[in-house]
Every structure is written in structure tokens, then in C-alpha cells.
CSV table of C-alpha atoms and ligand atoms in Angstrom, one decimal:
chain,number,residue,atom,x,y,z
O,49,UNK,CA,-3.0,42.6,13.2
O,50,UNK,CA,-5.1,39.4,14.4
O,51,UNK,CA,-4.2,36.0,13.0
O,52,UNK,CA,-6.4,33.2,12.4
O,53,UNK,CA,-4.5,30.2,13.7
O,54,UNK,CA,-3.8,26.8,11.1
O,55,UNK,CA,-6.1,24.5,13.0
O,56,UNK,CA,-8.5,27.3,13.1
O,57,UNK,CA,-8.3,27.1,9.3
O,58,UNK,CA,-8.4,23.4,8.8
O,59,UNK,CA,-11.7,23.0,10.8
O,60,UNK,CA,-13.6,25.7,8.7
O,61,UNK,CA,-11.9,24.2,5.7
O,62,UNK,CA,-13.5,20.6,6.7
O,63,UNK,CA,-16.9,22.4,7.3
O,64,UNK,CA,-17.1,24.7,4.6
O,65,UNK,CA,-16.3,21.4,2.4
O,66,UNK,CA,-19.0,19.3,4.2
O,67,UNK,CA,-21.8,22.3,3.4
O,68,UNK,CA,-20.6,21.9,-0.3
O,69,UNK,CA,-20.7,18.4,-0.6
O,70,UNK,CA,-24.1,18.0,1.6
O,71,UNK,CA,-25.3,20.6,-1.2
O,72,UNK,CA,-23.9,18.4,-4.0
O,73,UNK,CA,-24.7,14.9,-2.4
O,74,UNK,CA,-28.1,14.8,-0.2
O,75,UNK,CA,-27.3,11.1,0.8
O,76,UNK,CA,-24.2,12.7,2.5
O,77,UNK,CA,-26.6,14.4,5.2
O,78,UNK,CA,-28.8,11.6,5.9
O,79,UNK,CA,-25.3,9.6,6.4
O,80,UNK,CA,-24.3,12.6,8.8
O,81,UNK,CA,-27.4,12.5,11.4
O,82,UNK,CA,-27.3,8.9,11.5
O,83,UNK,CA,-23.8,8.8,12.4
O,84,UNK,CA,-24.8,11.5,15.0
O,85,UNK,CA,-27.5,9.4,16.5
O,86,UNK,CA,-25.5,6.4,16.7
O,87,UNK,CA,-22.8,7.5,18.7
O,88,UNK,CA,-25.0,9.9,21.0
O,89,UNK,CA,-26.6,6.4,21.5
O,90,UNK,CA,-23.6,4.5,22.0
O,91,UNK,CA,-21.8,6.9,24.6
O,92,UNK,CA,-25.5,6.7,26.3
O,93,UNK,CA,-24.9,2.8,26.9
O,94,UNK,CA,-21.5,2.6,27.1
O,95,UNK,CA,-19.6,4.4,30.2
O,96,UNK,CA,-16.3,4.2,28.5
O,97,UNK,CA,-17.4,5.0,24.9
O,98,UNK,CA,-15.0,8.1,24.8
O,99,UNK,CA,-11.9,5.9,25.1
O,100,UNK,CA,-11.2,6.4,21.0
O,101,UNK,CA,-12.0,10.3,21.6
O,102,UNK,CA,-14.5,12.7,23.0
O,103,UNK,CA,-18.3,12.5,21.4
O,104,UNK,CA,-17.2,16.5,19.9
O,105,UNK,CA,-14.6,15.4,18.3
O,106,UNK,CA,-15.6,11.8,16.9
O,107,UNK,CA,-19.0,13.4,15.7
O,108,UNK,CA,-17.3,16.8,14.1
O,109,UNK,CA,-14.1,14.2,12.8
O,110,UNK,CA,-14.9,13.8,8.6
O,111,UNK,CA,-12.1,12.5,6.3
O,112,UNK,CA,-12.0,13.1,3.1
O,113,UNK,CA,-10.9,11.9,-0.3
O,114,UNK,CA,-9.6,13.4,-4.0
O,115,UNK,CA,-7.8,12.0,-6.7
O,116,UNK,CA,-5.5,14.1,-9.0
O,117,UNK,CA,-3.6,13.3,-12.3
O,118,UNK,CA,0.3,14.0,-12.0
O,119,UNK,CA,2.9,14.6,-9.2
O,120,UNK,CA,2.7,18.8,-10.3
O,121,UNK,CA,-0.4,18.5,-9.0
O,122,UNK,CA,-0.2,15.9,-6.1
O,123,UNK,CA,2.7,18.9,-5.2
O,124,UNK,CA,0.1,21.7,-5.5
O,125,UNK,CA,-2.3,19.7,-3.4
O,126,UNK,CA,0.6,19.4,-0.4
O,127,UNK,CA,1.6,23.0,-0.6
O,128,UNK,CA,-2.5,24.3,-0.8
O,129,UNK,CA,-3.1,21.4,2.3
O,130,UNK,CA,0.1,22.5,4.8
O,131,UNK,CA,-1.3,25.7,4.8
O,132,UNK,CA,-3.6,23.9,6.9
O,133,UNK,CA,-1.8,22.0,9.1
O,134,UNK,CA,-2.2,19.0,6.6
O,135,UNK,CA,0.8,16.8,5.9
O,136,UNK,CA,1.3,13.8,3.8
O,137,UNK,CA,1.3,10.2,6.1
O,138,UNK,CA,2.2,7.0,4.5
O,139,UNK,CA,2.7,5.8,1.1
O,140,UNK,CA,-0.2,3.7,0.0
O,141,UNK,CA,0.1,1.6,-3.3
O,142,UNK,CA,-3.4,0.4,-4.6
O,143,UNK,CA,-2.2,-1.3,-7.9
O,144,UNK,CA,-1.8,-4.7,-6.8
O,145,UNK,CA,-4.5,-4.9,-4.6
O,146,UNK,CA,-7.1,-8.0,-5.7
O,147,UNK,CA,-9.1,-5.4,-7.4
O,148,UNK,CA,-6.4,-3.2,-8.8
O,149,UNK,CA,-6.8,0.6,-9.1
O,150,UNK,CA,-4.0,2.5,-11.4
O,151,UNK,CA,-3.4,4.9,-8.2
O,152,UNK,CA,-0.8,5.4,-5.6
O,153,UNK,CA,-1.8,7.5,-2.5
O,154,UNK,CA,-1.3,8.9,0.7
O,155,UNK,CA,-3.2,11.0,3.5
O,156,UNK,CA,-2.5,14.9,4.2
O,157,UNK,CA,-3.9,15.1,8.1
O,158,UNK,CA,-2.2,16.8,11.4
O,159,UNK,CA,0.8,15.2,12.7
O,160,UNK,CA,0.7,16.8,16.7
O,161,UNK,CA,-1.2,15.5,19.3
O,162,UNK,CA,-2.7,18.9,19.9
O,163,UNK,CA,-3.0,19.6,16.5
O,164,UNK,CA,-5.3,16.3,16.0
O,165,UNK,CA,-7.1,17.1,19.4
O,166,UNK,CA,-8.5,20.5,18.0
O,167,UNK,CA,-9.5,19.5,14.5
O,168,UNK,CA,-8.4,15.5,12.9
O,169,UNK,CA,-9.2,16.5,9.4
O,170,UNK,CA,-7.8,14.4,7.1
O,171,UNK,CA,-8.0,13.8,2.8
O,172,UNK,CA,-7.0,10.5,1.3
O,173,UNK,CA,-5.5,11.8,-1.8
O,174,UNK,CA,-4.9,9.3,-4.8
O,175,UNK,CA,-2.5,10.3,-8.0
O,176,UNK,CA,-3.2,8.3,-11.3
O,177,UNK,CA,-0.3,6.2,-11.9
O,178,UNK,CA,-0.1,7.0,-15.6
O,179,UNK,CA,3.5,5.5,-15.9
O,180,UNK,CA,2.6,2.3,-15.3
O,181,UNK,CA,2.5,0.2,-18.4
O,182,UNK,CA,0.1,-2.6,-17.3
O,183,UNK,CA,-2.6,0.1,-17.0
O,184,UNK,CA,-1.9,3.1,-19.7
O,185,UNK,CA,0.1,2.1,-23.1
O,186,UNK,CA,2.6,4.7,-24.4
O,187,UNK,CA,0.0,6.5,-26.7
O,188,UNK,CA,-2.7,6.8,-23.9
O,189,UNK,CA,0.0,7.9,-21.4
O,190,UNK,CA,1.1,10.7,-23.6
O,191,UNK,CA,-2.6,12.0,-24.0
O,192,UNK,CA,-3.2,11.4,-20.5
O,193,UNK,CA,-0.7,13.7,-19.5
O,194,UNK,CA,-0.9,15.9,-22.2
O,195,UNK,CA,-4.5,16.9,-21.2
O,196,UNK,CA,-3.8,16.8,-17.2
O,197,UNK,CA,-1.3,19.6,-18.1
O,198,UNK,CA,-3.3,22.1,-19.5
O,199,UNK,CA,-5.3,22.2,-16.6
O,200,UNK,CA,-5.2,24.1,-13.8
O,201,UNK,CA,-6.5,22.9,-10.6
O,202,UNK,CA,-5.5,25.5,-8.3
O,203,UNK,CA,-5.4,29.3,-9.0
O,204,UNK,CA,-1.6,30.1,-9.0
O,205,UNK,CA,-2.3,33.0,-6.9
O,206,UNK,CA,-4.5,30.7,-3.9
O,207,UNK,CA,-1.0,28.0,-4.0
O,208,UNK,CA,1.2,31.1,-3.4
O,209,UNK,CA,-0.9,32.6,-0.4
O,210,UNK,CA,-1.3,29.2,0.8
O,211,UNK,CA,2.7,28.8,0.9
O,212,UNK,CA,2.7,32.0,2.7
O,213,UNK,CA,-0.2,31.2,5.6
O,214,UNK,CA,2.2,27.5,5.7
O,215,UNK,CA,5.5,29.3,6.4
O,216,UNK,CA,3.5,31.6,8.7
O,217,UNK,CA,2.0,29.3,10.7
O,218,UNK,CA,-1.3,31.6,10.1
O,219,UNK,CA,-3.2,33.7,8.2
O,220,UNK,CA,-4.1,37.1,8.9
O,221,UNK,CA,-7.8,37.4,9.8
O,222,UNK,CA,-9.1,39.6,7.0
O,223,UNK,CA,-8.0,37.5,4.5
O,224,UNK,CA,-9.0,34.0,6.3
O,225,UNK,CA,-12.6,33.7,5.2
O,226,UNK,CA,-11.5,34.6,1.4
O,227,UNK,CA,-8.8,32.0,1.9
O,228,UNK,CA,-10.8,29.3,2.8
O,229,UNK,CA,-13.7,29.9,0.6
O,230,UNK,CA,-11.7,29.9,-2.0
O,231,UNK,CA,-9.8,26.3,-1.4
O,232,UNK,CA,-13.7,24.8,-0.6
O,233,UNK,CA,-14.1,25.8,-4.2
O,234,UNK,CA,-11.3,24.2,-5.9
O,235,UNK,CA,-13.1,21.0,-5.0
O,236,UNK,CA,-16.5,21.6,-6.2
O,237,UNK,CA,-17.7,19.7,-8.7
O,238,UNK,CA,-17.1,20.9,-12.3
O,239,UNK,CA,-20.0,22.3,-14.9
O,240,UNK,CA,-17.8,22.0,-17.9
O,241,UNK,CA,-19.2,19.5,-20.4
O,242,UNK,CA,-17.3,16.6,-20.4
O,243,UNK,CA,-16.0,15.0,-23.8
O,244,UNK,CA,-17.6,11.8,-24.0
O,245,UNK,CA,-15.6,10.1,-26.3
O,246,UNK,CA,-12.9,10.5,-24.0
O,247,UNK,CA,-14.6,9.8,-20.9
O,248,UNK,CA,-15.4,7.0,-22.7
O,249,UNK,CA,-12.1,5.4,-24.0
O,250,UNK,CA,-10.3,6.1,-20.3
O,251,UNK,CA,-14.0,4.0,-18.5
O,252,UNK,CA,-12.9,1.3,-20.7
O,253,UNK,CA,-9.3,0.9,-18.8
O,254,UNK,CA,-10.1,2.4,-15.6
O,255,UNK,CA,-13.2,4.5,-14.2
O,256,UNK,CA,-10.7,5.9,-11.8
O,257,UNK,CA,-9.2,6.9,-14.6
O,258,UNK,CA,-11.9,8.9,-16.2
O,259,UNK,CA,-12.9,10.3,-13.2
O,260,UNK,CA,-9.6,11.8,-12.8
O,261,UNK,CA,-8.2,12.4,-16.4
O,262,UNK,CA,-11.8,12.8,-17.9
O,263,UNK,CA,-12.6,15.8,-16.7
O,264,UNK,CA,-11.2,19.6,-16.2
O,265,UNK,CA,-11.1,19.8,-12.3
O,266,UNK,CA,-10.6,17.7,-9.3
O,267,UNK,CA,-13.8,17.3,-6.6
O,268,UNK,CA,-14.3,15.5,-3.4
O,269,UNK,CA,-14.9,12.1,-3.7
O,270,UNK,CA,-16.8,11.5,-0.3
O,271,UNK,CA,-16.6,12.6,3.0
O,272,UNK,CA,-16.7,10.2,6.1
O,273,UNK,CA,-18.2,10.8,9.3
O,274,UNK,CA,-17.1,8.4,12.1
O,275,UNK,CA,-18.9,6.5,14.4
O,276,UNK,CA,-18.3,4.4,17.5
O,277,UNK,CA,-20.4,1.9,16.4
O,278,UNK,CA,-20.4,1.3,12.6
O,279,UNK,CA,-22.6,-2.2,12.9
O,280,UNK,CA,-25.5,-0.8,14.4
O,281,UNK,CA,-24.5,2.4,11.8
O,282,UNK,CA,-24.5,-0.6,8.9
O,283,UNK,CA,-28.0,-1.8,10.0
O,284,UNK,CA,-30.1,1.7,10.8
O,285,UNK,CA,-28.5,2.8,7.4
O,286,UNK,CA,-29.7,-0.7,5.5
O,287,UNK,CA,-33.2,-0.3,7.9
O,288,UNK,CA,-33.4,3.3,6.1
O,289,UNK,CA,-33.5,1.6,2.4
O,290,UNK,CA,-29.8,2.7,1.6
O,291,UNK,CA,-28.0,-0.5,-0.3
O,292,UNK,CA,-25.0,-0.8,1.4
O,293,UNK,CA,-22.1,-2.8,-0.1
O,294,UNK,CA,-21.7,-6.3,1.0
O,295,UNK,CA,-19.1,-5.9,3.2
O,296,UNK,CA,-17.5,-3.8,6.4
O,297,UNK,CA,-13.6,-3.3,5.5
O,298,UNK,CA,-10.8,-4.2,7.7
O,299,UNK,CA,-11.1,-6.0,10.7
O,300,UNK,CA,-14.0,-7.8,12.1
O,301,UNK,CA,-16.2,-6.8,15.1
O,302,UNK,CA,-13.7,-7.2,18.3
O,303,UNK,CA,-13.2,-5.7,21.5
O,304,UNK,CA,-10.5,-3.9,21.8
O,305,UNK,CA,-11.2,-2.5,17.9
O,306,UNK,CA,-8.1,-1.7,16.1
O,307,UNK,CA,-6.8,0.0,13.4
O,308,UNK,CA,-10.2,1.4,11.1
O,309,UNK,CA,-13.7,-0.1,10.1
O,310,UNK,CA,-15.3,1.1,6.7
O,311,UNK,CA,-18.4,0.6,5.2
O,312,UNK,CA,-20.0,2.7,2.4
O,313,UNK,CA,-22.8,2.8,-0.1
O,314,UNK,CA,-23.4,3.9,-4.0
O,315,UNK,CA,-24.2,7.6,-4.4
O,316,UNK,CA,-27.4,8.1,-7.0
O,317,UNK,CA,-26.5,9.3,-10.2
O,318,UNK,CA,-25.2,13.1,-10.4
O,319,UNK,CA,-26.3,15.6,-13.1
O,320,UNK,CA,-23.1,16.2,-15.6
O,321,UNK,CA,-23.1,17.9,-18.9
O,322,UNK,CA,-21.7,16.3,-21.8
O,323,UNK,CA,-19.9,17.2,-24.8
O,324,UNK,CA,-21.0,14.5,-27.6
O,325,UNK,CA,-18.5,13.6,-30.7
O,326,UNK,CA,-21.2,15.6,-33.1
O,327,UNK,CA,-19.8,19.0,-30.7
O,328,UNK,CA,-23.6,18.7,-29.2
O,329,UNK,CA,-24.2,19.6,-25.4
O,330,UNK,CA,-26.1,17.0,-23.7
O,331,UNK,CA,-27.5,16.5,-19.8
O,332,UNK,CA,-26.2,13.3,-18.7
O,333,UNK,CA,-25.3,11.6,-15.4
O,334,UNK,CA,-22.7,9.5,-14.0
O,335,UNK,CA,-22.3,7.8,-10.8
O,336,UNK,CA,-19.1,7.9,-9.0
O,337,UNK,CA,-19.2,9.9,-5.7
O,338,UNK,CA,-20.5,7.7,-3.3
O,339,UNK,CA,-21.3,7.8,0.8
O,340,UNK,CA,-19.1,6.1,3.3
O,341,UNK,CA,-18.2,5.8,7.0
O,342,UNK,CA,-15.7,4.9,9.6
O,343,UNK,CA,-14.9,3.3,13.2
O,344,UNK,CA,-11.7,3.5,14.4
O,345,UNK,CA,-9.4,2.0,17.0
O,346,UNK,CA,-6.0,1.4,18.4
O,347,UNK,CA,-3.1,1.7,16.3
O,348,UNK,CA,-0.8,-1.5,16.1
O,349,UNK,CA,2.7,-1.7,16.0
O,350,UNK,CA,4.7,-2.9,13.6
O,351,UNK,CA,4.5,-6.6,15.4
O,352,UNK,CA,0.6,-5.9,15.8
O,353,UNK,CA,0.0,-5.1,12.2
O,354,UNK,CA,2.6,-8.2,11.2
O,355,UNK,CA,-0.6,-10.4,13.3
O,356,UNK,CA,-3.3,-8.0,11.5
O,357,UNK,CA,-1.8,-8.9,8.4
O,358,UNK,CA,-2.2,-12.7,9.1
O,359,UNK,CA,-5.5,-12.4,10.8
O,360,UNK,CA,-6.7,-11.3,7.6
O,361,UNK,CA,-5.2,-13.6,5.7
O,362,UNK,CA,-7.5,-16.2,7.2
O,363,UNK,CA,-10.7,-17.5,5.4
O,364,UNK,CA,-12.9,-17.3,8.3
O,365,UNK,CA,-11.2,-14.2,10.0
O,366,UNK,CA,-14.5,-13.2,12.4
O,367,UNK,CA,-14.2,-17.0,13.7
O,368,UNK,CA,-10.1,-17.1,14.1
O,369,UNK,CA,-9.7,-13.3,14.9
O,370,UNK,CA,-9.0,-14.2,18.8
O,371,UNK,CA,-6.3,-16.4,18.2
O,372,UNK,CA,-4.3,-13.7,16.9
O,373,UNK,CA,-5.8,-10.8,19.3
O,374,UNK,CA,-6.1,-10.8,23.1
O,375,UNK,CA,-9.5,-9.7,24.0
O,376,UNK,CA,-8.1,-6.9,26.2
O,377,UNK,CA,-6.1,-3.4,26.0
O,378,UNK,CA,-3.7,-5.0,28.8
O,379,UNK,CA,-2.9,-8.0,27.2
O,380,UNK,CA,-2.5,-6.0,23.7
O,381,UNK,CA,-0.1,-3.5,25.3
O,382,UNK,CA,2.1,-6.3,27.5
O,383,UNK,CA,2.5,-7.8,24.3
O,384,UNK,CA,3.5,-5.3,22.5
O,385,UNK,CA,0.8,-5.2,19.7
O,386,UNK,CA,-0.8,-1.7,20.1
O,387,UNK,CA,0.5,1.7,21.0
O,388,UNK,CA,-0.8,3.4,24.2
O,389,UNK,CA,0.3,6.8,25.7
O,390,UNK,CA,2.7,6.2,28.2
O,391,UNK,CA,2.1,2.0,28.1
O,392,UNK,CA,-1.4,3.1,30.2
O,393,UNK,CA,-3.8,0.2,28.6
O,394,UNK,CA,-6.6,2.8,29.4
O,395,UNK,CA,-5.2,5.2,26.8
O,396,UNK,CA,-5.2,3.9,23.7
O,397,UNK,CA,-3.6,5.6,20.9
O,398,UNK,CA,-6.2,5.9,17.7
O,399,UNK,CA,-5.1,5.0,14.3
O,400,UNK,CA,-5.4,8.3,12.7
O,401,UNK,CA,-4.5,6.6,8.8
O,402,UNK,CA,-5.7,4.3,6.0
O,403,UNK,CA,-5.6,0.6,4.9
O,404,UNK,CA,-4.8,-0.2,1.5
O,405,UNK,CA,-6.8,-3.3,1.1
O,406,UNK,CA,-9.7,-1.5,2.8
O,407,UNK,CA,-9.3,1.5,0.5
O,408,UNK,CA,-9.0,-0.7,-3.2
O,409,UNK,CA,-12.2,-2.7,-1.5
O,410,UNK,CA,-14.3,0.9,-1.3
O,411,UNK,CA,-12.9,2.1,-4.4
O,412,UNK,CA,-13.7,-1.5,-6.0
O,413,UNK,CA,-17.1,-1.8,-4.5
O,414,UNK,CA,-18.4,1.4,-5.7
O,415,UNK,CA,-17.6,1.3,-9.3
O,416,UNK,CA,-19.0,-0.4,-11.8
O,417,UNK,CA,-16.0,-2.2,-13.3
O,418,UNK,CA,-12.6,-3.9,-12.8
O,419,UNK,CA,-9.6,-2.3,-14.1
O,420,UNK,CA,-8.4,-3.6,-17.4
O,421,UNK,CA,-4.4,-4.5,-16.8
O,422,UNK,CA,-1.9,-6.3,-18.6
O,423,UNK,CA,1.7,-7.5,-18.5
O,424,UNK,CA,4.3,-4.6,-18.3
O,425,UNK,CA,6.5,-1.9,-16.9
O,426,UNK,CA,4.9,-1.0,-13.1
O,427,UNK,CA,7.1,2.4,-13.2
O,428,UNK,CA,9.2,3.9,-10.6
O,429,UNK,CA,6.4,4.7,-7.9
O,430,UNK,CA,7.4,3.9,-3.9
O,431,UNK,CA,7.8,5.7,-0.9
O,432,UNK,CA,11.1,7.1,-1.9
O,433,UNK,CA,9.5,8.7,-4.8
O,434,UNK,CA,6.6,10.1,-3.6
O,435,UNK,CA,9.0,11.3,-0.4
O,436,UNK,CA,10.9,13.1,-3.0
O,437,UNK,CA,8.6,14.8,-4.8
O,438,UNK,CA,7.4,16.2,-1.5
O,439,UNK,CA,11.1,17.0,-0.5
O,440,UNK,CA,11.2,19.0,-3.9
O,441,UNK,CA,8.7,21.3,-2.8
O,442,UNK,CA,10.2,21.9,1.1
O,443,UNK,CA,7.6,18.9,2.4
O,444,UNK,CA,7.9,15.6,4.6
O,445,UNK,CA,6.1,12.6,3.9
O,446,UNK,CA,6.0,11.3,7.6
O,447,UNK,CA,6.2,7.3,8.4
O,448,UNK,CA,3.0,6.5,10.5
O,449,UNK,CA,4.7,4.3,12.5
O,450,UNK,CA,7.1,7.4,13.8
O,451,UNK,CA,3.8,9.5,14.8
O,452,UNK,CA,2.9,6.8,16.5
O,453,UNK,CA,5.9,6.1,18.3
O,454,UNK,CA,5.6,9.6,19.8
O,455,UNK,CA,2.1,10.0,20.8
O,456,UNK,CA,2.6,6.8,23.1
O,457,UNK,CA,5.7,8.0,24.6
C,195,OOG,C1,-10.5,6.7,-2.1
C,195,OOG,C2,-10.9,5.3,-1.6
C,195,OOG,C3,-10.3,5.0,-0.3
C,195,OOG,C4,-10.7,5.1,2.2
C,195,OOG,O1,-11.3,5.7,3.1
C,195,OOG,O2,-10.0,4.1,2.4
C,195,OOG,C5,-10.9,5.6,0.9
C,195,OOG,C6,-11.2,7.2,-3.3
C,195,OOG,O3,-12.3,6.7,-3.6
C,195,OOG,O4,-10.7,8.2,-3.9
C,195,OOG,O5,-11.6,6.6,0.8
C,196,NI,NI1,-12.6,7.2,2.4
């Protein structure tokens, strides 16, 4: 019997997802051919624009994001995503951030070379961090969880075929289409009217929260084309009408670019039902998806993020960037500051994960408030946690820095 291979799987998983959310969120397409344009434009001026990865694969790469409400689910979410070729990289904590957001997080991508060459797909997934007493007060906790519970994200069935196709390395081909379609589905957006009153009392500590705890399903959050150029994208996109927010996250415009670029903009208002106090059925809308997009480059050693770190720090950083970073991928390799197959300067290896004062900036600068949090209790949540719930299930949350490691030797 044939077999459809995981990577095979992952890419119609990434496009099957794209379809739905283009469907869902027309900005999202407009955001697509403009990324499209601007790096067919840039590899047209620039002969070694393909450095950071072939024009295929930077204009097919997407990542994506979800958010989920407790570790069963965070656990159903690795299983359904290693039948993929997904695993969880890196242990990203968002609550102390300068705008705070009651999440921890991580990224489910492919960890193999080869396995990134064919298809990079990757899903920023965020768990609400309802132990944490500065955010959610005992009673609020317990109905928190009490209602993320009693709901089911994932058909039982789809987690235990996706175990199956994970131990198999594959899927047999009858059943891959069904497979996939199905997991594209699980991240739709829901139709079930959504209580206002308690949509309402979780807005007033954390929109996060009420996206994630409000309502009966999990959906994709925004997908994120990359581009090779995400200035020029930042200007044709502003040219267009499209309010961007203020500000590109991470590092400022430099040659060689490390580490990852982000920029995004406010989705309109979606269509949701509501469920008023009254037990009336009401149109409504809320805005929380939104549009965003990425540029990466090299990824930094531990010494080269240590000097990212400070760069940063900096009050003018696009002024003082280059007396932290050599303007060239010789200089960044003989010092040590970047990874690069094989120490060859002219093959740099691409940060393939997140940056968590990038990622609180794009959750922060799409919403329309601050979280509310107080003096308290931050609760147990770190690497070694999140490492163990993983373990629990027969997973491996891998260190980025040990991917890395091996891709540039
Ligand atoms: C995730 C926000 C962070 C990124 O690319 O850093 C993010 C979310 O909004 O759920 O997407
Ligand atoms: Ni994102």
C-alpha cells in the first residue's frame, strides 16, 4: 500500500490552512501577493538574495500561530502536530515582557535539515497561564479551567490516528487527504455564539484571555508569509492603505540580517455570534485575528544573542547597532556570533524560531488593551515544565541552540 510521506503531510497541512484562513481573512491574501512581489523583486536586484533560502521555499514558507487553554490540550496539540513532522522548539515566556501577556509558548516546526528544506512549516503555539496569580485570582482560575475542560478541541479519534501516522513516520495514502482535512478544520473559526458576559469579564483581565478561554474552539491566529525584504514589504503595504503598527520587531535594518524581522497590521472586524445575558442570539464582531509578516536571518550563538540582547537594550539601537555587529558574514563567523554550515561565511544558517519580546510587541500592538496584573504567585511554569509535560506524552521539547549546533556542523 502507498504511503504519503510526513513532510508531504505538513505542506498540504500549511496550504490547506492558508485556503481556510485566506477564506476567513481577505487581508491575508492581499498580504500574500505582496510578499510574492517583493521578493520576486528583490532576488531580481540582488544576485545573492537566495543566501537565506531559495525564492520556492521563502515564498511557499508561512508560520503560523494558536493559543490553547491548558497543558491537556497544549499535549493534544504536540501529538496532532508530530504527526506532521512538527516538534516543540524553545520555551518562550511572554508574562514579563513590558506589555505582559498571561501565556507561555513554544514553536512546533521540523527539526532536520532536510526536513526544513522540503516544507519549514511552523505554529507559534501559546498556552494561557491560568496558574498564575498576578493574572487569574483563585475563583476565575477555577472557572477558567472548569470551562476549558468541557471542551474538546480535537476529535479523540483524529489525536489517535495522528499518534499512529507519528509512530509511522507516514500515513497511508487513502486516508491522507481525510487526515489532513480534518486537522485544517480543528482550526477554523468557531460559529457557536459566544457568551458575552463571559467574554466580557475575561476582556477585562486579558483579551488573550478571552480569545482563548471565551470561546468553544481554538483557530489560527494569523499566518505569516516571509519576505526578503520586509522594509520595502512595510512601505508597498502602508502605500496600499493598510495601517501598519508603528513599529518592525527585532532588530533593525543591517546587513548581514539576523535572527527574525516582524511587522504586522490590525485585521478588520470578524462576524461572530453572540449569546447575550437575556439567552438572545445576536450578530456581533470582534477584532482579534490580525495580518503579519516576517524576514529572517542568521541564527546567533549563544555569545551572538548575549550582543543581540545588548544591542537592543540600547535607546537608539538603528544608530549603535554596528558597534555590536560587524557588517559582514566573515567577521560574524571568525567571531563566533552566528552559526554557519561548516564555518563557510557564505552559508549562513537561518534562524528557523521566535523572539519573545518581538512576539509580546505583535500580540501587544494588535489588541486593544494591556493586561490587567497584580502582585502574586507566577506559578510553576519554565522549560522544565513544559519539557515534562511533553516527556509525559513520549515528546521532546528540543533547545534551539542544539539544532543549531548541528546544522552548522
Ligand atoms: C502569537 C504572537 C507572536 C510571532 O510571530 O512572534 C507571534 C499570537 O498572537 O498568538 O505570532
Ligand atoms: Ni506570528
Amino acid at each position: 500500500m502507498s504511503a504519503t510521506p510526513q513532510w508531504k503531510l505538513r505542506a498540504s497541512f500549511a496550504a490547506g490552512l492558508s485556503a481556510m484562513y485566506g477564506a476567513e481573512v481577505p487581508a491575508y491574501t492581499t498580504l500574500v501577493d505582496v510578499s510574492a512581489q517583493v521578493n520576486a523583486d528583490y532576488v531580481a536586484a540582488h544576485p545573492d538574495a537566495e543566501r537565506l533560502g531559495s525564492l520556492d521555499r521563502v515564498t511557499a514558507e508561512r508560520h503560523g500561530a494558536i493559543r490553547v487553554g491548558s497543558p491537556a490540550e497544549l499535549a493534544d496539540v504536540a501529538t496532532l502536530f508530530a504527526a506532521f513532522g512538527m516538534h516543540p522548539v524553545g520555551f518562550y515566556d511572554l508574562r514579563d515582557a513590558s506589555s505582559p501577556v498571561p501565556v507561555v509558548s513554544t514553536a512546533f516546526r521540523p527539526v532536520d535539515d532536510d526536513e526544513l528544506a522540503r516544507n519549514p512549516f511552523r505554529v507559534f503555539t501559546s498556552m494561557l497561564a491560568t496558574r498564575d496569580r498576578r493574572f487569574f485570582h483563585p475563583d476565575l482560575r477555577d472557572r477558567v479551567e472548569n470551562f476549558v475542560a468541557q471542551r474538546h478541541l480535537f476529535d479523540p479519534a483524529l489525536i489517535d490516528i495522528a499518534r499512529r501516522v507519528a509512530t509511522d513516520g507516514e500515513c497511508p495514502a487513502a486516508d491522507a487527504g481525510d487526515f489532513v482535512q480534518r486537522a485544517v478544520e480543528a482550526f477554523s473559526l468557531s460559529r457557536t455564539p459566544i457568551d458575552r458576559a463571559w467574554y466580557d469579564e475575561l476582556s477585562a483581565v486579558s483579551a488573550v484571555a478571552a480569545d482563548i478561554a471565551g470561546v468553544d474552539r481554538t483557530h489560527i491566529n494569523h499566518l505569516t508569509p516571509r519576505v526578503l525584504d520586509i522594509d520595502d514589504l512595510y512601505a508597498r503595504m502602508s502605500a496600499r492603505g493598510i495601517a501598519m503598527i508603528d513599529a518592525i520587531q527585532g532588530p533593525p535594518r543591517h546587513t548581514p540580517a539576523v535572527l527574525l524581522r516582524q511587522t504586522s497590521f490590525r485585521a478588520l472586524s470578524e462576524p461572530r455570534r453572540f449569546a447575550e445575558p437575556d439567552g438572545s442570539v445576536h450578530d456581533g464582531t470582534l477584532r482579534v485575528r490580525f495580518g503579519e509578516v516576517e524576514a529572517r536571518g542568521v541564527a546567533l550563538t549563544h555569545k551572538g544573542r548575549e550582543r543581540y540582547d545588548a544591542a537592543m537594550a540600547q535607546p537608539d539601537r538603528a544608530a549603535t547597532w554596528g558597534d555590536h555587529f560587524p557588517d559582514t558574514d566573515a567577521e560574524m563567523a571568525s567571531q563566533g556570533l552566528a552559526y554557519y554550515r561548516h564555518g563557510d561565511p557564505a552559508k549562513p544558517v537561518v534562524y528557523e524560531d521566535f523572539l519573545p519580546a518581538s512576539a509580546a510587541g505583535i500580540f501587544r500592538s494588535n489588541l486593544d488593551s494591556e493586561a490587567r496584573k497584580a502582585d502574586g504567585d507566577a506559578g510553576d511554569y519554565s522549560w522544565q515544565w513544559m519539557a515534562s509535560l511533553f516527556h509525559a506524552n513520549g515528546l521532546e521539547l528540543f533547545d534551539p541552540y542544539a539544532l543549531y549546533e548541528k546544522a552548522a556542523s
